Amino acid sequence: MIRSVNFPGRGALLSSVAIVAMTVGADAQDRGQDRDGVYQLGEIYVSGAARGGSGSGGAGGGGVGGSTVTREQMWTFEKQTLDQAVNLVPGVNGTLSSAGQRNETDIFVRGFGRWQVPLMIDGVRLYLPADNRLDFSRFLTGDISEIQIQKGYASVLDGPGGMGGAINLVSLKPVKPFESEIRAGTMFDNRGAFQGWNSYARIGSRQENFYVQGSVNQLDQNFWSLSRGYSPYPAQGPYPGSLEDGGRRNGSDTQDWRVNLKAGYTPNATDEYSINYTKQSGAKGAPLNVYNNPPSSQNSFWLWPAWNVENLAFLSNTQIGDASYLRTKLFYNKFYNALSAYDDITYRSQSNPGRFNSQYNDNARGGSIEAGTELIPMNTLKAAFHYRQDFHTEQNDNRPTSPVFNTTEPWQHQNQTTWSAALEDTFHVTPDVDLVGGVSYDKYRIDKAEEYDDIRGLYEYPKGGADALNWQTAAIWRYSEAKQVYFSVSDRARFPTIFELYSQRFGNAIPNPNLGPERATNYELGWKGQILSNLKGTAAIFYSDVRDLIQAVRVSPTQSQTQNINQGNFYGFEASLEAQLSAQFMIGGNYTFIERNVSDVSIPGFRPVGVPTQKAFVYATWRPIEPLAITPNLEVASDRWSDVLVGTQGPNAPIRAAFPDLYIRTGAYTLANINVNYQVTENVELAGGVRNLLDQNYELVWGLPQPGRTFYAKVRAIF
C-alpha cells in the first residue's frame, strides 16, 4: 500500500507527495474504509498491491505499471478536465482526436488510444455503444479523489478491453461527521477578456454505520483565445483565406456540469454497501480548421447541443471469514448525444446535402462479481465475472431547413452483449517476492444491427460476434522496505465497435460483420522506490507487439472496408523523480520516450498519429513563507504525426497543393505555467496563475492551434 504523508511545514500543497510502503495480500487484509477520502469501493484492482493502495502521479503508483493523479495535483496544476490531468504522469498524453471537426480529446497510454484503453468511473466501465468515441474533455475533475492509470498491464479481473491499459476515475467519500468544500474560479485571455468560470460544491457526512454525500461541478467557458503569434492563412489565388482571424477562437465555447450523489452503509469495519448516482451534461462548439475555407468534408460546421452521461450503480464489499471476500457491482448507464451540421459559419441554415440533426440515445446495463481468498497459505486466488448489455438507438433528420429535401429517418437500433470470466492467482514465494498469473475469456455478440437508407428502407445487417482468450503474468520483488522491481507480460484483445463493424461512412464504406478483435502483447520491466529519505523515483522500459489492428482498407476506387490488417510495435521508456530538497523547496518531474511502428497495406506512408516521441513534465515548489507556495512548471513535447484532412478538388485544391502529404508533423512545444497558492486560514486558500506563460502558438492536430496565454484565479474553502 502507498500512504500519503506531509513533510514538515509543507501544508496541504504537498499532501500528494507519497512514500512507498509496499505490502501484498488478499483484499480482505486491507480495508481502511476512510483512507484520505478516497472511495475505495470504486478503485480498480492493481496486481501486485493490496486493493486500496494508490500512488502519487509522477513518481509513484501501486502494483505493476501504474500511476495515480491525486486531487491535490489537479488543484495545484489547474487541471480541470480529465484530458489535462493525465498529462501529469509519464507514458500518458491527452490530445485532440485526429478527426478535428469533432472537437474531441483522446488519451493515449503508451501509444494506445481510447478504443484500446477502457475508461471507468468508480470501477464501472463507461462505454458508448455506437463507436466509443469518448470525449475526455467532458469529464470534470472537481469531484475526483484520484485518477488511476494502468499502463500496459491492466488486470483481467477488471473486465474486457484492457488491451493497452485502463483509466479509472475514483470519486470522493466523506470521512468526517460533517464536511464541505466550495471552489470557484475565473479565466481571462491574453488580452484580459473574461473567458468563463468554474465552480464546485460538496457536502457530506460520515457516521458510524453510514455515509451520505452530494456534489456539483460546473465549467462554463464562453471562448478561449489564440496566441498573439497566430496569423491567418493567407489567400492564394482564388482561395479566400482562413475563416479564423485570430483572437477569440471561433466555436471554442463549452459548457459542462456534473452532479454526484452517494449513500453507503458500513455495518462493520470491513463490509460496505453503496448506491451512487452521477449525471453530467455538456454542450460544445467545434473550432474550424484554420486552413480550410470553405471547410472540407472532414471539417464541417458542426455543433454539439448535448453530450450527456448518466450512471446509477450499486457497489458492495462483504468479508467472508478472515481470509475471503465478495465484491459486486450493478450498473445502469445512459448516454445522449446530439450533433448538428450547418451550411456555413452563420450556423443557421441546414439545407445543403450532408446537413443534419443527429441523435444518439443509448443505454447499458450489467454487473460484475468478484471473489478472493487466502485459504491456502502463501497464495491469493481471485475470480471475477462481468456481464453487460449495450443498446444503441440513432436517428437522423436530414437537411432539416430544406422545404424540398428534408427527410427524417426512423429510429435504428443496434444491441450488443459482452461477458468475461477471469481468474488471477498470486503466489507469495517469499514475503518479498510475488508471482502473479491471470487468464480471462471474453465474448461478445451483436443482437440487433438495424440500418436505414432511402432505397431499402429499414433493414438489418448480418449479426457479428467474436471471442478472445487473454493471459498475463508478473513477478514483483520488493528487495527493501521501500523499493521494488517488477516484470510483466500481458496479452489482451479489444473487440470492434458497432461503428467499425457496420458504418457506411456516408456511403463510402462496406460493412464487415466478421471483423475480428485487435490484440497486443505488452512487456514491461520496471522499478520504483525511495532512493534517499528525500528522493523517490520510478523507471520502466516497455515493448508492445500489436497485431490485427483495425484499419479502413480501400477495396474499390470509391469505397473502403474495415479489416484486421495492421501489425506493429510500440516501445520506449519512462522515468520520474521527486525530491524534497528542504522544508521550503521541492522539485519533481517525469520523462517519456516512445516509438510506434505500424505496417499498413492500404495507405501508402501510413503514420500513427497523436503521440509525441518525447514528452516531459518538470516542476518546482518554493515556499518562501509558510502560507505561500509558488509552483512553476514546464510541459514539453516533441512533434507528433497528424492527419492532413483536406480535399483535392475545388476551393481546397490550393491547400492540398501546399500540404501534399497525407500526414504531417506538428511542431514541438514548451509550455511554461505557474501557480501561486496562499493559505489564508486553515480552511481557506487563494490561488492564481498563468497557463502558456510565453503565449506560444502550437498545434496538437494539423490546422487546429491551441489556446494562448491564459490567466486564472480561484479560491477553495474546506470545512
mmCIF file of C-alpha atoms in Angstrom, residues 15-260:
data_model
loop_
_atom_site.group_PDB
_atom_site.id
_atom_site.type_symbol
_atom_site.label_atom_id
_atom_site.label_comp_id
_atom_site.label_asym_id
_atom_site.label_seq_id
_atom_site.Cartn_x
_atom_site.Cartn_y
_atom_site.Cartn_z
ATOM 1 C CA SER A 15 -0.335 16.135 0.662
ATOM 2 C CA SER A 16 0.034 14.494 -2.734
ATOM 3 C CA VAL A 17 3.652 13.567 -2.001
ATOM 4 C CA ALA A 18 3.764 9.879 -1.065
ATOM 5 C CA ILE A 19 6.286 7.460 0.332
ATOM 6 C CA VAL A 20 6.205 3.851 -0.685
ATOM 7 C CA ALA A 21 5.427 1.149 1.852
ATOM 8 C CA MET A 22 4.751 -1.919 -0.279
ATOM 9 C CA THR A 23 2.626 -4.762 1.052
ATOM 10 C CA VAL A 24 0.826 -7.547 -0.772
ATOM 11 C CA GLY A 25 -2.058 -9.690 0.391
ATOM 12 C CA ALA A 26 -5.666 -10.559 -0.136
ATOM 13 C CA ASP A 27 -8.228 -7.808 -0.424
ATOM 14 C CA ALA A 28 -9.632 -8.926 2.891
ATOM 15 C CA GLN A 29 -6.373 -7.841 4.517
ATOM 16 C CA ASP A 30 -6.584 -4.100 3.753
ATOM 17 C CA ARG A 31 -9.937 -2.407 4.206
ATOM 18 C CA GLY A 32 -9.289 1.077 5.587
ATOM 19 C CA GLN A 33 -12.677 2.446 4.592
ATOM 20 C CA ASP A 34 -11.808 6.074 5.303
ATOM 21 C CA ARG A 35 -8.369 6.410 3.657
ATOM 22 C CA ASP A 36 -7.852 10.020 2.555
ATOM 23 C CA GLY A 37 -11.450 10.437 1.400
ATOM 24 C CA VAL A 38 -10.880 8.004 -1.473
ATOM 25 C CA TYR A 39 -13.942 5.937 -2.382
ATOM 26 C CA GLN A 40 -12.173 2.590 -2.147
ATOM 27 C CA LEU A 41 -15.086 0.534 -3.433
ATOM 28 C CA GLY A 42 -14.567 2.424 -6.699
ATOM 29 C CA GLU A 43 -10.888 1.566 -7.135
ATOM 30 C CA ILE A 44 -9.859 -0.938 -9.785
ATOM 31 C CA TYR A 45 -7.690 -3.897 -8.900
ATOM 32 C CA VAL A 46 -3.927 -3.339 -9.087
ATOM 33 C CA SER A 47 -1.958 -6.569 -9.441
ATOM 34 C CA GLY A 48 0.952 -6.707 -7.032
ATOM 35 C CA ALA A 49 -0.568 -4.306 -4.488
ATOM 36 C CA ALA A 50 -3.355 -4.669 -1.960
ATOM 37 C CA ARG A 51 -6.628 -3.176 -3.123
ATOM 38 C CA GLY A 52 -6.891 0.227 -1.572
ATOM 39 C CA GLY A 53 -3.283 1.155 -2.336
ATOM 40 C CA SER A 54 -2.534 4.123 -4.533
ATOM 41 C CA GLY A 55 0.434 6.180 -5.510
ATOM 42 C CA SER A 56 1.475 9.665 -6.440
ATOM 43 C CA GLY A 57 1.143 10.686 -10.008
ATOM 44 C CA GLY A 58 4.621 11.332 -11.285
ATOM 45 C CA ALA A 59 6.814 9.236 -9.062
ATOM 46 C CA GLY A 60 4.643 6.508 -7.699
ATOM 47 C CA GLY A 61 1.820 4.157 -8.494
ATOM 48 C CA GLY A 62 0.745 0.917 -6.896
ATOM 49 C CA GLY A 63 1.471 -2.528 -8.293
ATOM 50 C CA VAL A 64 2.511 -3.301 -11.861
ATOM 51 C CA GLY A 65 2.949 -0.368 -14.218
ATOM 52 C CA GLY A 66 0.515 2.013 -12.567
ATOM 53 C CA SER A 67 0.380 5.743 -11.826
ATOM 54 C CA THR A 68 -2.107 7.853 -9.909
ATOM 55 C CA VAL A 69 -3.009 11.523 -10.313
ATOM 56 C CA THR A 70 -4.055 12.907 -6.948
ATOM 57 C CA ARG A 71 -6.654 15.513 -6.109
ATOM 58 C CA GLU A 72 -4.023 17.942 -4.827
ATOM 59 C CA GLN A 73 -2.043 17.687 -8.051
ATOM 60 C CA MET A 74 -5.123 18.532 -10.109
ATOM 61 C CA TRP A 75 -5.710 21.580 -7.912
ATOM 62 C CA THR A 76 -2.094 22.765 -7.896
ATOM 63 C CA PHE A 77 -1.518 22.410 -11.635
ATOM 64 C CA GLU A 78 -5.011 23.679 -12.610
ATOM 65 C CA LYS A 79 -6.228 20.543 -14.392
ATOM 66 C CA GLN A 80 -9.981 20.948 -14.674
ATOM 67 C CA THR A 81 -10.677 18.124 -17.138
ATOM 68 C CA LEU A 82 -9.504 14.539 -17.472
ATOM 69 C CA ASP A 83 -7.512 15.045 -20.691
ATOM 70 C CA GLN A 84 -5.480 17.792 -18.980
ATOM 71 C CA ALA A 85 -4.882 15.841 -15.753
ATOM 72 C CA VAL A 86 -3.376 12.724 -17.341
ATOM 73 C CA ASN A 87 -0.551 14.794 -18.851
ATOM 74 C CA LEU A 88 0.973 14.941 -15.355
ATOM 75 C CA VAL A 89 2.160 11.314 -15.483
ATOM 76 C CA PRO A 90 4.763 9.635 -17.692
ATOM 77 C CA GLY A 91 3.680 7.457 -20.586
ATOM 78 C CA VAL A 92 0.311 9.174 -20.969
ATOM 79 C CA ASN A 93 -0.771 12.148 -23.071
ATOM 80 C CA GLY A 94 -4.075 13.886 -23.659
ATOM 81 C CA THR A 95 -4.508 15.296 -27.152
ATOM 82 C CA LEU A 96 -7.083 16.257 -29.750
ATOM 83 C CA SER A 97 -8.541 13.382 -31.740
ATOM 84 C CA SER A 98 -7.324 13.193 -35.332
ATOM 85 C CA ALA A 99 -10.814 13.952 -36.643
ATOM 86 C CA GLY A 100 -10.614 17.643 -35.820
ATOM 87 C CA GLN A 101 -14.177 18.535 -36.766
ATOM 88 C CA ARG A 102 -15.467 16.598 -33.742
ATOM 89 C CA ASN A 103 -13.603 18.818 -31.225
ATOM 90 C CA GLU A 104 -12.891 15.747 -29.095
ATOM 91 C CA THR A 105 -9.900 14.909 -26.955
ATOM 92 C CA ASP A 106 -8.306 11.483 -26.843
ATOM 93 C CA ILE A 107 -5.937 9.937 -24.300
ATOM 94 C CA PHE A 108 -3.018 7.719 -25.327
ATOM 95 C CA VAL A 109 -1.456 5.354 -22.805
ATOM 96 C CA ARG A 110 1.924 4.233 -24.138
ATOM 97 C CA GLY A 111 0.599 4.666 -27.658
ATOM 98 C CA PHE A 112 -2.849 3.081 -27.162
ATOM 99 C CA GLY A 113 -5.926 5.303 -27.592
ATOM 100 C CA ARG A 114 -9.495 5.395 -26.323
ATOM 101 C CA TRP A 115 -10.552 2.221 -28.164
ATOM 102 C CA GLN A 116 -7.814 0.144 -26.522
ATOM 103 C CA VAL A 117 -7.821 1.740 -23.036
ATOM 104 C CA PRO A 118 -11.161 1.469 -21.176
ATOM 105 C CA LEU A 119 -12.435 4.384 -19.095
ATOM 106 C CA MET A 120 -14.150 3.555 -15.814
ATOM 107 C CA ILE A 121 -15.917 5.637 -13.204
ATOM 108 C CA ASP A 122 -15.612 4.038 -9.753
ATOM 109 C CA GLY A 123 -14.677 0.759 -11.416
ATOM 110 C CA VAL A 124 -17.712 0.689 -13.752
ATOM 111 C CA ARG A 125 -16.767 0.932 -17.412
ATOM 112 C CA LEU A 126 -18.203 3.811 -19.421
ATOM 113 C CA TYR A 127 -18.688 2.575 -22.979
ATOM 114 C CA LEU A 128 -20.514 4.341 -25.812
ATOM 115 C CA PRO A 129 -22.230 1.532 -27.743
ATOM 116 C CA ALA A 130 -22.077 3.096 -31.212
ATOM 117 C CA ASP A 131 -18.395 3.980 -31.560
ATOM 118 C CA ASN A 132 -16.945 4.572 -28.052
ATOM 119 C CA ARG A 133 -15.707 7.989 -29.177
ATOM 120 C CA LEU A 134 -15.393 9.309 -25.662
ATOM 121 C CA ASP A 135 -14.585 12.996 -25.387
ATOM 122 C CA PHE A 136 -12.329 13.110 -22.335
ATOM 123 C CA SER A 137 -12.563 16.891 -22.008
ATOM 124 C CA ARG A 138 -16.200 16.441 -20.962
ATOM 125 C CA PHE A 139 -15.129 14.771 -17.699
ATOM 126 C CA LEU A 140 -14.546 17.344 -14.960
ATOM 127 C CA THR A 141 -12.125 16.635 -12.113
ATOM 128 C CA GLY A 142 -13.635 18.614 -9.221
ATOM 129 C CA ASP A 143 -15.316 15.602 -7.596
ATOM 130 C CA ILE A 144 -12.487 13.138 -8.311
ATOM 131 C CA SER A 145 -10.298 11.893 -5.426
ATOM 132 C CA GLU A 146 -7.748 10.245 -7.728
ATOM 133 C CA ILE A 147 -7.253 9.041 -11.294
ATOM 134 C CA GLN A 148 -5.889 5.518 -11.512
ATOM 135 C CA ILE A 149 -3.963 4.745 -14.701
ATOM 136 C CA GLN A 150 -2.774 1.231 -15.502
ATOM 137 C CA LYS A 151 -0.251 1.153 -18.358
ATOM 138 C CA GLY A 152 0.239 -1.999 -20.428
ATOM 139 C CA TYR A 153 -0.777 -4.371 -17.631
ATOM 140 C CA ALA A 154 -4.428 -3.959 -16.621
ATOM 141 C CA SER A 155 -5.747 -6.851 -14.535
ATOM 142 C CA VAL A 156 -8.134 -9.251 -16.270
ATOM 143 C CA LEU A 157 -10.235 -9.042 -13.086
ATOM 144 C CA ASP A 158 -11.431 -5.571 -14.109
ATOM 145 C CA GLY A 159 -13.191 -6.729 -17.259
ATOM 146 C CA PRO A 160 -12.659 -6.968 -21.025
ATOM 147 C CA GLY A 161 -10.996 -4.497 -23.366
ATOM 148 C CA GLY A 162 -7.807 -3.586 -21.466
ATOM 149 C CA MET A 163 -5.562 -4.111 -24.480
ATOM 150 C CA GLY A 164 -3.332 -1.135 -23.664
ATOM 151 C CA GLY A 165 -4.193 -0.357 -20.048
ATOM 152 C CA ALA A 166 -7.091 1.236 -18.168
ATOM 153 C CA ILE A 167 -8.157 4.583 -16.668
ATOM 154 C CA ASN A 168 -10.386 4.801 -13.609
ATOM 155 C CA LEU A 169 -11.912 7.923 -12.063
ATOM 156 C CA VAL A 170 -12.340 7.370 -8.336
ATOM 157 C CA SER A 171 -14.834 9.665 -6.630
ATOM 158 C CA LEU A 172 -14.712 11.144 -3.127
ATOM 159 C CA LYS A 173 -16.235 9.766 0.059
ATOM 160 C CA PRO A 174 -16.797 11.666 3.331
ATOM 161 C CA VAL A 175 -14.572 10.776 6.295
ATOM 162 C CA LYS A 176 -15.839 13.204 8.988
ATOM 163 C CA PRO A 177 -19.230 13.601 10.711
ATOM 164 C CA PHE A 178 -19.692 16.788 8.721
ATOM 165 C CA GLU A 179 -17.580 18.096 5.860
ATOM 166 C CA SER A 180 -17.983 20.503 2.991
ATOM 167 C CA GLU A 181 -15.933 22.072 0.231
ATOM 168 C CA ILE A 182 -16.533 25.061 -2.020
ATOM 169 C CA ARG A 183 -14.447 26.138 -5.029
ATOM 170 C CA ALA A 184 -14.831 28.957 -7.524
ATOM 171 C CA GLY A 185 -12.609 30.241 -10.308
ATOM 172 C CA THR A 186 -12.440 32.571 -13.291
ATOM 173 C CA MET A 187 -10.389 32.638 -16.514
ATOM 174 C CA PHE A 188 -9.056 35.501 -18.649
ATOM 175 C CA ASP A 189 -7.348 35.502 -22.037
ATOM 176 C CA ASN A 190 -4.087 37.128 -23.151
ATOM 177 C CA ARG A 191 -5.906 40.401 -23.766
ATOM 178 C CA GLY A 192 -7.534 40.464 -20.337
ATOM 179 C CA ALA A 193 -11.014 39.458 -21.557
ATOM 180 C CA PHE A 194 -13.186 37.340 -19.266
ATOM 181 C CA GLN A 195 -13.402 33.804 -20.742
ATOM 182 C CA GLY A 196 -15.533 31.913 -18.272
ATOM 183 C CA TRP A 197 -15.866 30.474 -14.799
ATOM 184 C CA ASN A 198 -15.930 27.211 -12.874
ATOM 185 C CA SER A 199 -17.338 26.132 -9.531
ATOM 186 C CA TYR A 200 -17.573 23.111 -7.275
ATOM 187 C CA ALA A 201 -19.521 22.437 -4.074
ATOM 188 C CA ARG A 202 -19.702 19.328 -1.898
ATOM 189 C CA ILE A 203 -21.341 18.396 1.385
ATOM 190 C CA GLY A 204 -21.134 15.051 3.149
ATOM 191 C CA SER A 205 -21.349 13.174 6.428
ATOM 192 C CA ARG A 206 -19.642 10.022 7.725
ATOM 193 C CA GLN A 207 -21.391 8.350 10.653
ATOM 194 C CA GLU A 208 -20.630 5.111 12.447
ATOM 195 C CA ASN A 209 -22.665 2.877 10.136
ATOM 196 C CA PHE A 210 -23.417 5.016 7.087
ATOM 197 C CA TYR A 211 -22.328 7.955 4.964
ATOM 198 C CA VAL A 212 -24.016 10.357 2.529
ATOM 199 C CA GLN A 213 -22.598 12.900 0.116
ATOM 200 C CA GLY A 214 -23.652 15.207 -2.694
ATOM 201 C CA SER A 215 -21.631 17.438 -5.027
ATOM 202 C CA VAL A 216 -21.980 19.574 -8.134
ATOM 203 C CA ASN A 217 -19.205 20.675 -10.507
ATOM 204 C CA GLN A 218 -19.586 23.198 -13.360
ATOM 205 C CA LEU A 219 -17.364 24.666 -16.074
ATOM 206 C CA ASP A 220 -18.739 27.382 -18.364
ATOM 207 C CA GLN A 221 -16.327 28.795 -20.941
ATOM 208 C CA ASN A 222 -17.579 31.329 -23.463
ATOM 209 C CA PHE A 223 -14.422 31.098 -25.571
ATOM 210 C CA TRP A 224 -10.680 30.737 -25.450
ATOM 211 C CA SER A 225 -8.216 32.885 -27.359
ATOM 212 C CA LEU A 226 -5.412 32.053 -29.739
ATOM 213 C CA SER A 227 -1.822 33.117 -29.194
ATOM 214 C CA ARG A 228 -0.887 36.573 -30.406
ATOM 215 C CA GLY A 229 1.605 34.730 -32.606
ATOM 216 C CA TYR A 230 -1.173 33.218 -34.721
ATOM 217 C CA SER A 231 -1.537 34.636 -38.254
ATOM 218 C CA PRO A 232 -4.464 33.736 -40.549
ATOM 219 C CA TYR A 233 -3.564 31.568 -43.517
ATOM 220 C CA PRO A 234 -3.143 33.961 -46.493
ATOM 221 C CA ALA A 235 -5.252 33.931 -49.642
ATOM 222 C CA GLN A 236 -3.709 32.051 -52.568
ATOM 223 C CA GLY A 237 -5.157 32.973 -55.967
ATOM 224 C CA PRO A 238 -8.864 32.242 -55.816
ATOM 225 C CA TYR A 239 -8.545 30.857 -52.297
ATOM 226 C CA PRO A 240 -10.274 33.319 -49.891
ATOM 227 C CA GLY A 241 -8.045 32.741 -46.859
ATOM 228 C CA SER A 242 -8.787 31.424 -43.396
ATOM 229 C CA LEU A 243 -12.133 31.676 -41.640
ATOM 230 C CA GLU A 244 -10.220 32.159 -38.357
ATOM 231 C CA ASP A 245 -8.895 35.709 -37.996
ATOM 232 C CA GLY A 246 -7.276 35.242 -34.563
ATOM 233 C CA GLY A 247 -8.153 36.485 -31.093
ATOM 234 C CA ARG A 248 -11.212 34.699 -29.763
ATOM 235 C CA ARG A 249 -11.310 31.236 -31.323
ATOM 236 C CA ASN A 250 -14.447 30.599 -33.357
ATOM 237 C CA GLY A 251 -16.504 27.700 -31.994
ATOM 238 C CA SER A 252 -14.476 27.307 -28.779
ATOM 239 C CA ASP A 253 -17.349 27.635 -26.298
ATOM 240 C CA THR A 254 -18.068 24.752 -23.886
ATOM 241 C CA GLN A 255 -20.490 24.203 -21.026
ATOM 242 C CA ASP A 256 -20.276 21.204 -18.681
ATOM 243 C CA TRP A 257 -21.752 20.299 -15.329
ATOM 244 C CA ARG A 258 -21.911 17.157 -13.192
ATOM 245 C CA VAL A 259 -23.899 16.083 -10.135
ATOM 246 C CA ASN A 260 -22.623 13.247 -7.948
#
